[in-house]
Coordinates of C-alpha atoms in Angstrom, one line a residue:
X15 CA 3.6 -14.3 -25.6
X16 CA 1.2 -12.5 -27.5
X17 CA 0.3 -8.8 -26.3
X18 CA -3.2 -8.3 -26.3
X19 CA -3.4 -5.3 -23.8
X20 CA -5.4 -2.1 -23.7
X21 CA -3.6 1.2 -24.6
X22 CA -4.5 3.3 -22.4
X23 CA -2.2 6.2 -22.1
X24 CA -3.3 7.5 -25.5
X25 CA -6.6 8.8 -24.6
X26 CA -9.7 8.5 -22.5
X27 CA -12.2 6.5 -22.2
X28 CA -15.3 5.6 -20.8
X29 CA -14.3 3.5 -18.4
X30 CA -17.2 2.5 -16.3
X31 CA -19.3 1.9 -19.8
X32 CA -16.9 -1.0 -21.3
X33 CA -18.5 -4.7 -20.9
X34 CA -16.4 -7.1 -18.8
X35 CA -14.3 -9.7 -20.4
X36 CA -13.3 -13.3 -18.9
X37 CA -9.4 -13.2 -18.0
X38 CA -7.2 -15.8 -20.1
X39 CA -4.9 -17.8 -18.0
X40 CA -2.3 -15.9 -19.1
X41 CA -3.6 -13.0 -17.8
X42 CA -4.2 -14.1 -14.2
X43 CA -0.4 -15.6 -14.5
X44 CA 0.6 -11.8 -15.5
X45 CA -1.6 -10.2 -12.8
X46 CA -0.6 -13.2 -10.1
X47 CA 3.2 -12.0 -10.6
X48 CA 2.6 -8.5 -9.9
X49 CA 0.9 -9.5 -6.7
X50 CA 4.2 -12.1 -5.8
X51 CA 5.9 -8.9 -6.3
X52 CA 3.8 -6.9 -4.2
X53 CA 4.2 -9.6 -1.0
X54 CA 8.0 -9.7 -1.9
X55 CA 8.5 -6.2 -1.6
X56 CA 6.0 -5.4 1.2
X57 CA 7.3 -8.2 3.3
X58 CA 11.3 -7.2 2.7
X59 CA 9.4 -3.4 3.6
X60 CA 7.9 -4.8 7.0
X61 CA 10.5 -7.1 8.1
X62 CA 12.5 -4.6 10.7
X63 CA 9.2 -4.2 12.6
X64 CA 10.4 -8.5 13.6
X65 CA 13.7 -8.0 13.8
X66 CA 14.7 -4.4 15.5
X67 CA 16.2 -6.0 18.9
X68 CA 18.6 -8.6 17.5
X69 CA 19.6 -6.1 14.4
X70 CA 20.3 -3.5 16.6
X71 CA 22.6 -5.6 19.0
X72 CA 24.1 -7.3 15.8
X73 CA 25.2 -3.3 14.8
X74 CA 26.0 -2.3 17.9
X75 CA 23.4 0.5 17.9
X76 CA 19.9 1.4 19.9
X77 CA 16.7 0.1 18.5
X78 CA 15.7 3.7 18.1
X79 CA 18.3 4.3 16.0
X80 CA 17.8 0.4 14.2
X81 CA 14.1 1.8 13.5
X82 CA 14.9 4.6 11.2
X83 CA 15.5 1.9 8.6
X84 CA 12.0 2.1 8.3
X85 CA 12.2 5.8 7.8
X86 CA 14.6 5.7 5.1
X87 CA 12.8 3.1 2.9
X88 CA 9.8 5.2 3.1
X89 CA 11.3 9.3 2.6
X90 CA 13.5 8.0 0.2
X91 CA 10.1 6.3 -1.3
X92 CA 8.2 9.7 -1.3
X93 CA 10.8 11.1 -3.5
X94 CA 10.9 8.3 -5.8
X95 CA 7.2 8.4 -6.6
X96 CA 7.3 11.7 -7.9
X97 CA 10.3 11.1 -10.4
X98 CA 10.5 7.4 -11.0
X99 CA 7.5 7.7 -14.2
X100 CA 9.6 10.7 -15.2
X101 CA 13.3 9.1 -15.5
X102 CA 12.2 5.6 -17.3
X103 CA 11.6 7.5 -19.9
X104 CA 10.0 5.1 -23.1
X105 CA 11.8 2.1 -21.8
X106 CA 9.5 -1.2 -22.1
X107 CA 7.8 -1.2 -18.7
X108 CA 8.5 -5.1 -18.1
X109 CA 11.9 -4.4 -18.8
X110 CA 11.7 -1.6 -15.8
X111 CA 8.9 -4.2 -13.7
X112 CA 12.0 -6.9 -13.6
X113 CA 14.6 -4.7 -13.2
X114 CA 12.9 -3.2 -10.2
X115 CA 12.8 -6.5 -8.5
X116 CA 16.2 -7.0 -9.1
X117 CA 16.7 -3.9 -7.5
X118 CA 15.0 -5.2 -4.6
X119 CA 16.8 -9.0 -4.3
X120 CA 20.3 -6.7 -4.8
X121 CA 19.2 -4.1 -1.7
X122 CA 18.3 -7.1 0.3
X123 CA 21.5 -9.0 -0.2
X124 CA 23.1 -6.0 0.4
X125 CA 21.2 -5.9 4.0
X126 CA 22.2 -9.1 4.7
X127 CA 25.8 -8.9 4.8
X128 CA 25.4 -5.2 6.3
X129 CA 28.4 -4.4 8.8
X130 CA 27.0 -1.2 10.0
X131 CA 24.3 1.3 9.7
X132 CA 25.0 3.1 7.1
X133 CA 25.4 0.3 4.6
X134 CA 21.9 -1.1 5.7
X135 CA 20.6 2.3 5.7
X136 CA 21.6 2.7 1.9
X137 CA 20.3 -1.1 1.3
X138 CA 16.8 0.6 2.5
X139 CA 17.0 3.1 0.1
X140 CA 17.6 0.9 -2.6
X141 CA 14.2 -1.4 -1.7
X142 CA 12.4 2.3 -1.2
X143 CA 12.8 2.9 -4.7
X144 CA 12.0 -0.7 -5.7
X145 CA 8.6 -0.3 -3.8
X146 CA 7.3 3.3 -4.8
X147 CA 8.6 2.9 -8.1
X148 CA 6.4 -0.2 -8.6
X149 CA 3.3 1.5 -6.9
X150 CA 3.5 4.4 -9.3
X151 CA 3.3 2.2 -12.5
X152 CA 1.1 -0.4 -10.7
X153 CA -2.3 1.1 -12.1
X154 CA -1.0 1.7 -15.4
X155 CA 0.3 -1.8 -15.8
X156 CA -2.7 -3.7 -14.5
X157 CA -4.9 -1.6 -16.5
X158 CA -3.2 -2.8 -19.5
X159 CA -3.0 -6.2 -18.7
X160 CA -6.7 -6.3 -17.6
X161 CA -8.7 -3.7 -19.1
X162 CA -9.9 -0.5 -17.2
X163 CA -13.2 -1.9 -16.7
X164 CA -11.5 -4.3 -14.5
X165 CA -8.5 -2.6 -12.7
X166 CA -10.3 -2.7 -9.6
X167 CA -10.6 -6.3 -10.0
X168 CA -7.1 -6.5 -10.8
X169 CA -5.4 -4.2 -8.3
X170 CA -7.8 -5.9 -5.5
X171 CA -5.4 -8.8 -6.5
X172 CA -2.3 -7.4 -6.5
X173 CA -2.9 -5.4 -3.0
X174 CA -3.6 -9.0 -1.5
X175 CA 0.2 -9.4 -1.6
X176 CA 0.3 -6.2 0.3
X177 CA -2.8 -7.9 2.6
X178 CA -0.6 -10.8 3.3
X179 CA 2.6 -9.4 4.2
X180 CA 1.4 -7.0 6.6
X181 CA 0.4 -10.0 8.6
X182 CA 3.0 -12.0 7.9
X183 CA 6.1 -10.7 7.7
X184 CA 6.5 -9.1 11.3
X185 CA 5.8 -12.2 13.3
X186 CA 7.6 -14.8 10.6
X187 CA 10.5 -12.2 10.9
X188 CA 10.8 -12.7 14.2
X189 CA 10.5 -16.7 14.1
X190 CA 13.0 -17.0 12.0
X191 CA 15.1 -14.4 13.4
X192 CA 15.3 -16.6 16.4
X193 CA 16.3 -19.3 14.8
X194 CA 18.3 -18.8 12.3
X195 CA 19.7 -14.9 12.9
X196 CA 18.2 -11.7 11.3
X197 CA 20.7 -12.1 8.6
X198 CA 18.8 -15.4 7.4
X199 CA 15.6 -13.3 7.3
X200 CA 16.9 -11.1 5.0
X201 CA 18.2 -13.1 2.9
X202 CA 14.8 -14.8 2.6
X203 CA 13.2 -11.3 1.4
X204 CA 16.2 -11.4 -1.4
X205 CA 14.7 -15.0 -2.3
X206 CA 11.3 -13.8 -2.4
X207 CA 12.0 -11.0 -4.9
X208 CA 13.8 -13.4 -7.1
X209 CA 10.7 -15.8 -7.6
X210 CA 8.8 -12.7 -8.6
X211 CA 11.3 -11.6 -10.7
X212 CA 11.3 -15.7 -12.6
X213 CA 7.4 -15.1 -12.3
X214 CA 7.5 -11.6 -14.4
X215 CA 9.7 -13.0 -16.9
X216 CA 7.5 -15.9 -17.2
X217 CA 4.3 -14.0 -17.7
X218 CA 4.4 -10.5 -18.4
X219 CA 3.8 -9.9 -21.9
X220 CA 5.6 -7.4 -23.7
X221 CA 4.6 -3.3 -22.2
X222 CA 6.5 -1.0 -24.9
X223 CA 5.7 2.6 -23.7
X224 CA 2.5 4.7 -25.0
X225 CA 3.6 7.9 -23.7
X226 CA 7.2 9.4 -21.7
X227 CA 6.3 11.4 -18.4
X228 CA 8.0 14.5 -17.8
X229 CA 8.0 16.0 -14.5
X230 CA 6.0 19.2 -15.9
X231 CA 3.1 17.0 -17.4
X232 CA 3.0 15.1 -13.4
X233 CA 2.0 18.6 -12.2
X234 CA -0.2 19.2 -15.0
X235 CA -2.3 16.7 -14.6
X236 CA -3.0 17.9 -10.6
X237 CA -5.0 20.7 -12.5
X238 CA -7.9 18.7 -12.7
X239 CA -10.6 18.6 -10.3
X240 CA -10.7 14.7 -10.0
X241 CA -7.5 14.3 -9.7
X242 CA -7.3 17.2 -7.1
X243 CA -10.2 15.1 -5.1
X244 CA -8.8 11.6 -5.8
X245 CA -5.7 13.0 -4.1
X246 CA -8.0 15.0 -1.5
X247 CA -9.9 11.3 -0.4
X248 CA -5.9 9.4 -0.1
X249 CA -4.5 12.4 2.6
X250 CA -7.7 12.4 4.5
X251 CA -8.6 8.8 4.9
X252 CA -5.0 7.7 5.1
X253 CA -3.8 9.9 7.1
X254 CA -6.8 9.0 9.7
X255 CA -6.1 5.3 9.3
X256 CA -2.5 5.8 10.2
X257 CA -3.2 8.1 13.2
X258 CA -5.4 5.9 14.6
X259 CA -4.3 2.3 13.7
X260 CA -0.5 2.9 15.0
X261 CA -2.6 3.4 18.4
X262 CA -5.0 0.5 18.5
X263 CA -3.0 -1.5 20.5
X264 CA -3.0 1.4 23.9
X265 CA -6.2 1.9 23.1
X266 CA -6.8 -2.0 23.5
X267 CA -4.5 -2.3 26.6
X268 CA -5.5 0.9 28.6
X269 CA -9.3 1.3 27.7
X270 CA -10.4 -2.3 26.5
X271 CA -8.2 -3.5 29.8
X272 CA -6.7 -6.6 27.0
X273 CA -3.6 -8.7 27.8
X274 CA -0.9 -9.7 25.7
X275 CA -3.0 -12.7 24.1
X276 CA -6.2 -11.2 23.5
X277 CA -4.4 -8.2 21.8
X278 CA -3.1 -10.2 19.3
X279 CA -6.0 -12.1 18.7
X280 CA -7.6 -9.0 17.6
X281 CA -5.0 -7.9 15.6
X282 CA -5.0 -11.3 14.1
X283 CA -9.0 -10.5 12.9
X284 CA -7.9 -7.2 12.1
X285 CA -5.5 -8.3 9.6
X286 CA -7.4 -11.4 8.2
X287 CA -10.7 -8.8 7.4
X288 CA -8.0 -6.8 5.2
X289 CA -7.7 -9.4 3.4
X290 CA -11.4 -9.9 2.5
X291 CA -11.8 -6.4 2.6
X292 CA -9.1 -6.2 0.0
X293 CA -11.4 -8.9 -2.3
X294 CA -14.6 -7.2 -1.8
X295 CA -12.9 -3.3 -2.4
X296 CA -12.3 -4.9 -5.9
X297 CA -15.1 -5.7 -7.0
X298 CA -17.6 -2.8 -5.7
X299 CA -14.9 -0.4 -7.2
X300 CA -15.6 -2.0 -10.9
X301 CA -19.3 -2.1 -10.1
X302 CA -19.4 1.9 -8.9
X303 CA -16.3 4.0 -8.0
X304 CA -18.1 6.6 -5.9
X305 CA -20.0 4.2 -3.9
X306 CA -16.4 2.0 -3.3
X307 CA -15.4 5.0 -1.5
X308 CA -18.4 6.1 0.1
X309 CA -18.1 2.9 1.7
X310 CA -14.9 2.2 2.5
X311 CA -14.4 5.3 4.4
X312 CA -18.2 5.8 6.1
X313 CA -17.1 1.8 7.7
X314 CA -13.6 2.9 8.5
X315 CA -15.6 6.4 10.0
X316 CA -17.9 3.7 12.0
X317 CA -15.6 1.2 13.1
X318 CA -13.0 4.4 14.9
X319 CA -16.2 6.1 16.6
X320 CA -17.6 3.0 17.6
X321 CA -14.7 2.2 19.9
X322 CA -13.9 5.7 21.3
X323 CA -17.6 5.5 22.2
X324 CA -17.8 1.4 23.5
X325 CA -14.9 0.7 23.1
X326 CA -14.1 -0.5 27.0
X327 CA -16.4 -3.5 26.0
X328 CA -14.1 -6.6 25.2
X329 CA -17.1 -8.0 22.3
X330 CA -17.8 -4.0 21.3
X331 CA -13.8 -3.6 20.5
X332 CA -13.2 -6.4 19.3
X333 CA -15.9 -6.6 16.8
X334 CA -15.0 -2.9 15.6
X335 CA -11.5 -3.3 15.3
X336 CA -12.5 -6.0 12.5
X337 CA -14.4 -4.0 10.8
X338 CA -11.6 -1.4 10.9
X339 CA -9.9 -4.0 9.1
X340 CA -12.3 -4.7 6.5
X341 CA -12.5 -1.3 5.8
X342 CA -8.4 -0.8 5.4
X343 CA -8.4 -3.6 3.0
X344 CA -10.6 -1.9 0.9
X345 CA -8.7 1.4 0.9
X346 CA -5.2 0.9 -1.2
X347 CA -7.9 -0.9 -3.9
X348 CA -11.0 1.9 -4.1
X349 CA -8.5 4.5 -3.4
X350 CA -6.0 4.4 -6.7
X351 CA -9.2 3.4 -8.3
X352 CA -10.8 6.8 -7.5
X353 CA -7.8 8.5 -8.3
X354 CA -7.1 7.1 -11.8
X355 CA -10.7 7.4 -12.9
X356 CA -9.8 10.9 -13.5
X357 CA -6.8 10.3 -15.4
X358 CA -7.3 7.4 -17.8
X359 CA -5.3 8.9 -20.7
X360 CA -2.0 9.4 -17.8
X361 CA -2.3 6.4 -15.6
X362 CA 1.4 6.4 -14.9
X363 CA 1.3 9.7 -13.8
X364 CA -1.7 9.7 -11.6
X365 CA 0.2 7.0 -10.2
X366 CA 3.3 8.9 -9.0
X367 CA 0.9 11.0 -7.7
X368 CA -1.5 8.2 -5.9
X369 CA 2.0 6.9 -4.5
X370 CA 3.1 10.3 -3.4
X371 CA 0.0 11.2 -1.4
X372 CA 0.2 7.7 0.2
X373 CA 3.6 8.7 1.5
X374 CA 2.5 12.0 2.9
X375 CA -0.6 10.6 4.4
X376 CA 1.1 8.2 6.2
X377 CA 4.2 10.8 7.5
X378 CA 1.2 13.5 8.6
X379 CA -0.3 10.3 10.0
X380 CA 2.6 9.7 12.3
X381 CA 3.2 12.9 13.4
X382 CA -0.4 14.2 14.4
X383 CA -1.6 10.6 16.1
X384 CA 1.6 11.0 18.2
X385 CA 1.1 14.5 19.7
X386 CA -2.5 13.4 19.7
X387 CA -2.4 10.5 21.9
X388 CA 0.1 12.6 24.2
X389 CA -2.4 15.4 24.4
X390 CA -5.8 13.6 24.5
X391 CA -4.9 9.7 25.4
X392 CA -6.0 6.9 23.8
X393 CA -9.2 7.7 22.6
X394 CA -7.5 11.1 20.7
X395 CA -5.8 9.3 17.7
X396 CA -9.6 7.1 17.2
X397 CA -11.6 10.0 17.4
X398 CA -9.1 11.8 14.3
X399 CA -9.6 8.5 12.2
X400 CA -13.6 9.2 12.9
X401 CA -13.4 12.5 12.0
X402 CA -11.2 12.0 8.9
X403 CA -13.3 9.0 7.6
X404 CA -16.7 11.2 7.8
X405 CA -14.7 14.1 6.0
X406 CA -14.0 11.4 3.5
X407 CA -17.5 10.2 2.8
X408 CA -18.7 13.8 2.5
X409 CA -16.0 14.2 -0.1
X410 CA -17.1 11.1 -1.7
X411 CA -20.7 11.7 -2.0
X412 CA -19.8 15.3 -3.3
X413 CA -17.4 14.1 -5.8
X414 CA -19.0 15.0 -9.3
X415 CA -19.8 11.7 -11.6
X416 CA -17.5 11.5 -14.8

């Protein structure tokens, strides 16, 4: 296949003043892959949430202790980030793109025929890796394959895969956990990352490297003041989603007054307005960056007040928590966007960064919803994600245009 990509780790450019070009079909086969790769990954990523009970009995260990598989994919993640750009070196980045998925089918196979915790503990780690390395070079790639006039565009299509597993993956974990054993599901995640390692293969056009990170140029590059914001809008209105959103299902049960079933219908809505979230993030963060994220965290502000404040009404919190949704989709599309705006002659870099502050937003997130919730209640964690969303559009509509 031909490689007609955009070089864009040489130098900056004017990205917002480029005219859009139609996508060849070989280019939504290359960008399609990447998004395969993202479900693959995200699902293998979420699939514990499905299958904690019958893993733990399987090991012979609590579910407590069955959850901190989750932990280790993501700490060992965090650290990945910030290196992974740095220790590929100049190697061909489809060459790294596949062998990262292989990474991933071999950490999941190794899962599957885990006979205790600490061999499924070190199969996390590996799909850790897999998963932040991929994030940090996510931008870079897409830019190349799509043109930095499009990269919202083009990441609002890869982050669908992220979109899709969120929903799916829990609940078809469990399904087919019951039916066929937690080992099976595994093993399913292992044949996911194999298609999207065929459909890289098949697509991906040849990525030799522009430019070879060093750890010193990563930290460089935090020198500069959009960067330093980009980073500023991912801790804030991440870390608010992920205080608030772990709790939306108390808040549901002990303020709303919700059972089981309607719960899950709203989580259901929740999940399906990421999605279109996701699609509309895209295109408004080609269109105008700064108004992408203006947006996307003044709804996501909204949506959190509204409920603390009417929340106890079943239409009011249902309605909201939708729009919550919407808003969330938008997020992991505007907010790289932002972020790489301000470093279009280092998108790989920028992106160990993007992936790192994703991974700290989301362990503050944790921590400071749960001793919020057990100081204030339910309302507590909603009220943060307010307060961190309105932070977030003051940041945005302060944010200097490049």
């Amino acid at each position: 296949m031909t490689d007609t990509t955009i070089q864009l780790d040489g130098a900056a450019e004017d990205v917002d003043a480029i005219a859009p070009v139609a996508w060849s079909a070989n280019t939504w086969f290359a960008v399609l892959s990447l998004a395969a790769t993202s479900f693959a990954l995200v699902s293998a990523e979420f699939l514990p949430a499905g299958l904690l009970t019958p893993m733990a009995r399987d090991l012979g260990i609590s579910e407590g202790t069955a959850g901190q598989v989750v932990t280790a994919t993501a700490s060992v993640g965090a650290v990945t980030a910030l290196l992974s750009n740095v220790l590929i070196g100049r190697l061909n980045r489809k060459t790294v793109l596949v062998g990262l998925s292989g990474l991933a089918i071999g950490s999941n196979i190794l899962a599957t025929v885990a006979t205790d915790f600490w061999i499924l503990l070190l199969a996390r780690a590996g799909l850790g890796i897999a998963i932040s390395s991929f994030w940090a070079l996510s931008v870079a790639v897409v830019a190349r394959l799509v043109g930095a006039n499009a990269t919202g565009r083009g990441m609002a299509i890869v982050t669908l895969g992220v979109s899709l597993a969120t929903i799916a993956a829990p609940s078809m974990g469990a399904l087919i956990s019951d039916w066929l054993g937690w080992r099976s599901a595994m093993a399913i995640t292992a044949g996911l990352a194999a298609i999207a390692m065929l459909l890289q293969l098949l697509s991906l056009p040849t990525l030799p490297a522009t430019t070879s990170n060093s750890l010193a140029d990563v930290f460089r590059l935090t020198r500069r003041r959009g960067v330093q914001l980009g980073m500023l809008a991912i801790l804030m209105l991440m870390t608010g989603h992920f205080a608030g959103s772990v709790y939306v299902r108390p808040f549901l049960e002990h303020v709303t007054l919700l059972t089981t079933g309607p719960i899950a219908l709203a989580l259901l809505g929740f999940g399906i307005a990421a999605v279109i979230g996701n699609i509309a993030g895209g295109r408004m963060a080609d269109a105008n960056i700064h108004m992408a994220l203006a947006v996307t965290s003044a709804l996501m502000a909204f949506a959190a007040l509204a409920l603390v404040l009417w929340g106890s009404h079943i239409g009011v919190a249902f309605g909201f928590a939708t729009l919550w949704g919407f808003a969330f989709g938008m997020a992991p599309v505007v907010l790289p966007t932002n972020l790489s705006r301000a470093a279009t002659d280092a998108l790989e870099a920028a992106g160990s960064l993007m992936v790192v502050s994703f991974q700290v937003a989301i362990t503050i997130g944790a921590v400071v919803g749960g001793y919020v919730v057990d100081t204030y209640g339910a309302t507590g964690p909603l009220a943060l994600t307010a307060a961190l969303g309105a932070s977030t559009l003051a940041l945005a509509l302060l944010q200097p245009r490049s």
